[in-house]
Amino acid sequence: MPQEIGRQYKEILRQYVMRQTEQNLYAGQNFSRQLIQKNIAPEDVISIHKVALEEMYPELPMNVWHSFDLLIEMMIRYGLAHAEHQSLIQQQE
Amino acid sequence: MPQEIGRQYKEILRQYVMRQTEQNLYAGQNFSRQLIQKNIAPEDVISIHKVALEEMYPELPMNVWHSFDLLIEMMIRYGLAHAEHQSLIQQQE
């Protein structure tokens, strides 16, 4: 996964955490559309979020980072379902 | 979404945060399979995770909770893709 994605997401997250405006929320929605187009799996989105948050708040307790690892594992199943969806669409084309 | 799911997930998360064993990880993977079967959307998984974490660590800075709200928005797009996948499968049955 390109480092550029992580950098862009961190900026979107930083803006949103500062101000929860419609515009900042829209930036996130728009970014997720781009990630889906690039075939970024949902568990990778959680990883990108975790990395951005770690850089922004390195002082958070270790348990918070452990909790993200479980969430990533949970999302892997959803990622598989999504990949299956992509392959179904390709079959129908 | 039944409150029972949140309660079960909180227990799985609590165990995993205490000890990152294969067994505790497996409990999470197994639980996510159940959630997919129940048509729980990926953004709902993030919400369940956020609520569990809020109950376990209410002292975390407000920005952490705001950050989860952005992640939930990001996942909504992935949820739509997943719902589309389910409807494709039903069409093929």
PDB file of C-alpha atoms in Angstrom:
ATOM      1  CA  MET A   1       0.000   0.000   0.000  1.00  0.00           C
ATOM      2  CA  PRO A   2       1.536   3.338  -1.028  1.00  0.00           C
ATOM      3  CA  GLN A   3       2.760   5.552   1.808  1.00  0.00           C
ATOM      4  CA  GLU A   4       0.981   8.439   0.086  1.00  0.00           C
ATOM      5  CA  ILE A   5      -2.413   7.018   1.111  1.00  0.00           C
ATOM      6  CA  GLY A   6      -1.397   7.030   4.775  1.00  0.00           C
ATOM      7  CA  ARG A   7      -0.142  10.594   4.510  1.00  0.00           C
ATOM      8  CA  GLN A   8      -3.358  11.785   2.844  1.00  0.00           C
ATOM      9  CA  TYR A   9      -5.573  10.009   5.354  1.00  0.00           C
ATOM     10  CA  LYS A  10      -3.639  11.424   8.298  1.00  0.00           C
ATOM     11  CA  GLU A  11      -4.298  14.943   7.007  1.00  0.00           C
ATOM     12  CA  ILE A  12      -8.034  14.196   6.544  1.00  0.00           C
ATOM     13  CA  LEU A  13      -8.198  12.700  10.051  1.00  0.00           C
ATOM     14  CA  ARG A  14      -6.282  15.623  11.569  1.00  0.00           C
ATOM     15  CA  GLN A  15      -8.719  18.110  10.021  1.00  0.00           C
ATOM     16  CA  TYR A  16     -11.769  16.095  11.105  1.00  0.00           C
ATOM     17  CA  VAL A  17     -10.568  15.672  14.682  1.00  0.00           C
ATOM     18  CA  MET A  18     -10.006  19.440  14.916  1.00  0.00           C
ATOM     19  CA  ARG A  19     -13.396  20.346  13.419  1.00  0.00           C
ATOM     20  CA  GLN A  20     -16.255  17.918  12.792  1.00  0.00           C
ATOM     21  CA  THR A  21     -17.698  19.894   9.892  1.00  0.00           C
ATOM     22  CA  GLU A  22     -19.732  18.516   6.974  1.00  0.00           C
ATOM     23  CA  GLN A  23     -16.868  19.469   4.693  1.00  0.00           C
ATOM     24  CA  ASN A  24     -14.287  17.498   6.681  1.00  0.00           C
ATOM     25  CA  LEU A  25     -16.642  14.537   6.876  1.00  0.00           C
ATOM     26  CA  TYR A  26     -17.165  14.700   3.131  1.00  0.00           C
ATOM     27  CA  ALA A  27     -13.384  14.598   2.605  1.00  0.00           C
ATOM     28  CA  GLY A  28     -13.387  11.243   4.423  1.00  0.00           C
ATOM     29  CA  GLN A  29     -16.318   9.845   2.436  1.00  0.00           C
ATOM     30  CA  ASN A  30     -14.682  10.917  -0.789  1.00  0.00           C
ATOM     31  CA  PHE A  31     -11.374   9.365   0.246  1.00  0.00           C
ATOM     32  CA  SER A  32     -13.042   6.022   1.057  1.00  0.00           C
ATOM     33  CA  ARG A  33     -14.521   5.963  -2.456  1.00  0.00           C
ATOM     34  CA  GLN A  34     -10.991   6.346  -3.834  1.00  0.00           C
ATOM     35  CA  LEU A  35      -9.727   3.529  -1.599  1.00  0.00           C
ATOM     36  CA  ILE A  36     -12.459   1.155  -2.822  1.00  0.00           C
ATOM     37  CA  GLN A  37     -11.560   2.015  -6.422  1.00  0.00           C
ATOM     38  CA  LYS A  38      -7.927   1.153  -5.600  1.00  0.00           C
ATOM     39  CA  ASN A  39      -9.057  -2.199  -4.141  1.00  0.00           C
ATOM     40  CA  ILE A  40      -7.865  -1.295  -0.651  1.00  0.00           C
ATOM     41  CA  ALA A  41      -9.406  -3.886   1.703  1.00  0.00           C
ATOM     42  CA  PRO A  42     -11.455  -2.721   4.746  1.00  0.00           C
ATOM     43  CA  GLU A  43      -8.877  -4.197   7.148  1.00  0.00           C
ATOM     44  CA  ASP A  44      -6.251  -2.018   5.442  1.00  0.00           C
ATOM     45  CA  VAL A  45      -8.421   1.041   6.127  1.00  0.00           C
ATOM     46  CA  ILE A  46      -8.351   0.146   9.833  1.00  0.00           C
ATOM     47  CA  SER A  47      -4.543  -0.267   9.624  1.00  0.00           C
ATOM     48  CA  ILE A  48      -4.178   3.121   7.925  1.00  0.00           C
ATOM     49  CA  HIS A  49      -6.382   4.645  10.651  1.00  0.00           C
ATOM     50  CA  LYS A  50      -4.349   2.974  13.414  1.00  0.00           C
ATOM     51  CA  VAL A  51      -1.031   4.202  11.995  1.00  0.00           C
ATOM     52  CA  ALA A  52      -2.358   7.779  11.608  1.00  0.00           C
ATOM     53  CA  LEU A  53      -3.720   7.750  15.167  1.00  0.00           C
ATOM     54  CA  GLU A  54      -0.426   6.334  16.542  1.00  0.00           C
ATOM     55  CA  GLU A  55       1.464   9.183  14.909  1.00  0.00           C
ATOM     56  CA  MET A  56      -1.013  11.767  16.236  1.00  0.00           C
ATOM     57  CA  TYR A  57      -1.395  10.356  19.767  1.00  0.00           C
ATOM     58  CA  PRO A  58       1.647   8.200  20.598  1.00  0.00           C
ATOM     59  CA  GLU A  59       0.874   8.577  24.307  1.00  0.00           C
ATOM     60  CA  LEU A  60      -2.356   6.522  24.203  1.00  0.00           C
ATOM     61  CA  PRO A  61      -2.287   3.336  26.312  1.00  0.00           C
ATOM     62  CA  MET A  62      -0.919   0.186  24.660  1.00  0.00           C
ATOM     63  CA  ASN A  63      -4.329  -1.492  25.115  1.00  0.00           C
ATOM     64  CA  VAL A  64      -5.852   0.886  22.590  1.00  0.00           C
ATOM     65  CA  TRP A  65      -3.384  -0.324  19.934  1.00  0.00           C
ATOM     66  CA  HIS A  66      -4.038  -3.956  20.880  1.00  0.00           C
ATOM     67  CA  SER A  67      -7.756  -3.275  20.477  1.00  0.00           C
ATOM     68  CA  PHE A  68      -7.130  -2.094  16.909  1.00  0.00           C
ATOM     69  CA  ASP A  69      -5.359  -5.359  16.131  1.00  0.00           C
ATOM     70  CA  LEU A  70      -8.525  -7.256  17.049  1.00  0.00           C
ATOM     71  CA  LEU A  71     -10.631  -4.891  14.928  1.00  0.00           C
ATOM     72  CA  ILE A  72      -8.285  -5.497  11.975  1.00  0.00           C
ATOM     73  CA  GLU A  73      -8.768  -9.256  12.363  1.00  0.00           C
ATOM     74  CA  MET A  74     -12.545  -8.791  12.513  1.00  0.00           C
ATOM     75  CA  MET A  75     -12.441  -6.776   9.278  1.00  0.00           C
ATOM     76  CA  ILE A  76     -10.393  -9.392   7.400  1.00  0.00           C
ATOM     77  CA  ARG A  77     -13.572 -11.516   7.046  1.00  0.00           C
ATOM     78  CA  TYR A  78     -15.415  -8.498   5.663  1.00  0.00           C
ATOM     79  CA  GLY A  79     -12.497  -7.943   3.277  1.00  0.00           C
ATOM     80  CA  LEU A  80     -12.854 -11.492   1.969  1.00  0.00           C
ATOM     81  CA  ALA A  81     -16.564 -10.915   1.357  1.00  0.00           C
ATOM     82  CA  HIS A  82     -15.702  -7.715  -0.529  1.00  0.00           C
ATOM     83  CA  ALA A  83     -13.051  -9.459  -2.674  1.00  0.00           C
ATOM     84  CA  GLU A  84     -15.600 -12.153  -3.518  1.00  0.00           C
ATOM     85  CA  HIS A  85     -17.987  -9.382  -4.578  1.00  0.00           C
ATOM     86  CA  GLN A  86     -15.380  -7.894  -6.930  1.00  0.00           C
ATOM     87  CA  SER A  87     -14.786 -11.285  -8.543  1.00  0.00           C
ATOM     88  CA  LEU A  88     -18.557 -11.843  -8.969  1.00  0.00           C
ATOM     89  CA  ILE A  89     -18.841  -8.486 -10.753  1.00  0.00           C
ATOM     90  CA  GLN A  90     -15.938  -9.355 -13.064  1.00  0.00           C
ATOM     91  CA  GLN A  91     -17.606 -12.676 -13.912  1.00  0.00           C
ATOM     92  CA  GLN A  92     -20.782 -10.867 -14.911  1.00  0.00           C
ATOM     93  CA  GLU A  93     -19.004  -8.379 -17.163  1.00  0.00           C
TER      94      GLU A  93
ATOM     95  CA  MET B   1     -28.638  -4.185  16.456  1.00  0.00           C
ATOM     96  CA  PRO B   2     -29.172  -6.356  19.533  1.00  0.00           C
ATOM     97  CA  GLN B   3     -27.446  -5.195  22.700  1.00  0.00           C
ATOM     98  CA  GLU B   4     -26.307  -8.798  23.173  1.00  0.00           C
ATOM     99  CA  ILE B   5     -23.813  -8.410  20.291  1.00  0.00           C
ATOM    100  CA  GLY B   6     -22.192  -5.415  21.985  1.00  0.00           C
ATOM    101  CA  ARG B   7     -21.974  -7.290  25.273  1.00  0.00           C
ATOM    102  CA  GLN B   8     -20.387 -10.349  23.636  1.00  0.00           C
ATOM    103  CA  TYR B   9     -17.908  -8.257  21.672  1.00  0.00           C
ATOM    104  CA  LYS B  10     -16.877  -6.288  24.750  1.00  0.00           C
ATOM    105  CA  GLU B  11     -16.000  -9.553  26.509  1.00  0.00           C
ATOM    106  CA  ILE B  12     -13.966 -10.769  23.481  1.00  0.00           C
ATOM    107  CA  LEU B  13     -12.181  -7.400  23.298  1.00  0.00           C
ATOM    108  CA  ARG B  14     -11.496  -7.374  27.050  1.00  0.00           C
ATOM    109  CA  GLN B  15      -9.921 -10.837  26.859  1.00  0.00           C
ATOM    110  CA  TYR B  16      -7.843  -9.928  23.790  1.00  0.00           C
ATOM    111  CA  VAL B  17      -6.558  -6.672  25.253  1.00  0.00           C
ATOM    112  CA  MET B  18      -5.452  -8.550  28.389  1.00  0.00           C
ATOM    113  CA  ARG B  19      -3.750 -11.362  26.478  1.00  0.00           C
ATOM    114  CA  GLN B  20      -3.050 -11.380  22.742  1.00  0.00           C
ATOM    115  CA  THR B  21      -3.183 -15.174  22.432  1.00  0.00           C
ATOM    116  CA  GLU B  22      -4.102 -17.176  19.327  1.00  0.00           C
ATOM    117  CA  GLN B  23      -7.196 -18.384  21.170  1.00  0.00           C
ATOM    118  CA  ASN B  24      -8.404 -14.845  21.956  1.00  0.00           C
ATOM    119  CA  LEU B  25      -7.706 -13.781  18.368  1.00  0.00           C
ATOM    120  CA  TYR B  26      -9.664 -16.773  17.100  1.00  0.00           C
ATOM    121  CA  ALA B  27     -12.630 -15.735  19.267  1.00  0.00           C
ATOM    122  CA  GLY B  28     -12.670 -12.435  17.364  1.00  0.00           C
ATOM    123  CA  GLN B  29     -12.400 -14.070  13.931  1.00  0.00           C
ATOM    124  CA  ASN B  30     -15.188 -16.459  14.824  1.00  0.00           C
ATOM    125  CA  PHE B  31     -17.360 -13.619  16.094  1.00  0.00           C
ATOM    126  CA  SER B  32     -16.885 -11.632  12.862  1.00  0.00           C
ATOM    127  CA  ARG B  33     -18.110 -14.664  10.880  1.00  0.00           C
ATOM    128  CA  GLN B  34     -21.274 -14.637  12.999  1.00  0.00           C
ATOM    129  CA  LEU B  35     -21.735 -10.894  12.414  1.00  0.00           C
ATOM    130  CA  ILE B  36     -21.474 -11.326   8.624  1.00  0.00           C
ATOM    131  CA  GLN B  37     -24.077 -14.109   8.785  1.00  0.00           C
ATOM    132  CA  LYS B  38     -26.343 -11.714  10.695  1.00  0.00           C
ATOM    133  CA  ASN B  39     -25.832  -9.064   7.981  1.00  0.00           C
ATOM    134  CA  ILE B  40     -24.128  -6.659  10.372  1.00  0.00           C
ATOM    135  CA  ALA B  41     -22.490  -3.981   8.200  1.00  0.00           C
ATOM    136  CA  PRO B  42     -18.763  -3.193   8.598  1.00  0.00           C
ATOM    137  CA  GLU B  43     -19.510   0.314   9.865  1.00  0.00           C
ATOM    138  CA  ASP B  44     -21.642  -1.270  12.598  1.00  0.00           C
ATOM    139  CA  VAL B  45     -18.624  -3.373  13.627  1.00  0.00           C
ATOM    140  CA  ILE B  46     -16.649  -0.142  14.080  1.00  0.00           C
ATOM    141  CA  SER B  47     -19.548   1.316  16.120  1.00  0.00           C
ATOM    142  CA  ILE B  48     -19.675  -1.807  18.325  1.00  0.00           C
ATOM    143  CA  HIS B  49     -15.902  -1.523  18.802  1.00  0.00           C
ATOM    144  CA  LYS B  50     -16.143   2.176  19.661  1.00  0.00           C
ATOM    145  CA  VAL B  51     -18.890   1.599  22.252  1.00  0.00           C
ATOM    146  CA  ALA B  52     -16.952  -1.280  23.877  1.00  0.00           C
ATOM    147  CA  LEU B  53     -13.785   0.824  24.012  1.00  0.00           C
ATOM    148  CA  GLU B  54     -15.685   3.818  25.450  1.00  0.00           C
ATOM    149  CA  GLU B  55     -16.999   1.624  28.246  1.00  0.00           C
ATOM    150  CA  MET B  56     -13.546   0.163  28.928  1.00  0.00           C
ATOM    151  CA  TYR B  57     -11.559   3.421  28.657  1.00  0.00           C
ATOM    152  CA  PRO B  58     -13.900   6.379  29.271  1.00  0.00           C
ATOM    153  CA  GLU B  59     -10.872   8.553  30.108  1.00  0.00           C
ATOM    154  CA  LEU B  60      -9.459   8.554  26.558  1.00  0.00           C
ATOM    155  CA  PRO B  61      -9.303  12.002  24.906  1.00  0.00           C
ATOM    156  CA  MET B  62     -12.406  13.164  23.003  1.00  0.00           C
ATOM    157  CA  ASN B  63     -10.349  13.288  19.791  1.00  0.00           C
ATOM    158  CA  VAL B  64     -10.068   9.499  19.830  1.00  0.00           C
ATOM    159  CA  TRP B  65     -13.865   9.185  19.753  1.00  0.00           C
ATOM    160  CA  HIS B  66     -14.105  11.796  17.006  1.00  0.00           C
ATOM    161  CA  SER B  67     -11.551   9.785  15.018  1.00  0.00           C
ATOM    162  CA  PHE B  68     -13.814   6.724  15.261  1.00  0.00           C
ATOM    163  CA  ASP B  69     -16.690   8.739  13.795  1.00  0.00           C
ATOM    164  CA  LEU B  70     -14.606   9.410  10.690  1.00  0.00           C
ATOM    165  CA  LEU B  71     -13.647   5.726  10.463  1.00  0.00           C
ATOM    166  CA  ILE B  72     -17.348   4.784  10.667  1.00  0.00           C
ATOM    167  CA  GLU B  73     -18.099   7.147   7.767  1.00  0.00           C
ATOM    168  CA  MET B  74     -15.233   5.616   5.755  1.00  0.00           C
ATOM    169  CA  MET B  75     -16.638   2.135   6.349  1.00  0.00           C
ATOM    170  CA  ILE B  76     -20.168   3.059   5.235  1.00  0.00           C
ATOM    171  CA  ARG B  77     -18.969   2.948   1.605  1.00  0.00           C
ATOM    172  CA  TYR B  78     -17.488  -0.502   2.209  1.00  0.00           C
ATOM    173  CA  GLY B  79     -20.798  -1.532   3.784  1.00  0.00           C
ATOM    174  CA  LEU B  80     -22.647  -0.493   0.632  1.00  0.00           C
ATOM    175  CA  ALA B  81     -20.278  -2.613  -1.477  1.00  0.00           C
ATOM    176  CA  HIS B  82     -20.918  -5.542   0.873  1.00  0.00           C
ATOM    177  CA  ALA B  83     -24.712  -5.132   0.703  1.00  0.00           C
ATOM    178  CA  GLU B  84     -24.461  -5.084  -3.099  1.00  0.00           C
ATOM    179  CA  HIS B  85     -22.497  -8.340  -2.881  1.00  0.00           C
ATOM    180  CA  GLN B  86     -25.244  -9.964  -0.791  1.00  0.00           C
ATOM    181  CA  SER B  87     -27.894  -8.944  -3.301  1.00  0.00           C
ATOM    182  CA  LEU B  88     -25.798 -10.320  -6.201  1.00  0.00           C
ATOM    183  CA  ILE B  89     -25.531 -13.672  -4.410  1.00  0.00           C
ATOM    184  CA  GLN B  90     -29.286 -13.765  -3.825  1.00  0.00           C
ATOM    185  CA  GLN B  91     -29.894 -13.043  -7.523  1.00  0.00           C
ATOM    186  CA  GLN B  92     -27.706 -15.999  -8.462  1.00  0.00           C
ATOM    187  CA  GLU B  93     -29.454 -18.424  -6.123  1.00  0.00           C
TER     188      GLU B  93
END
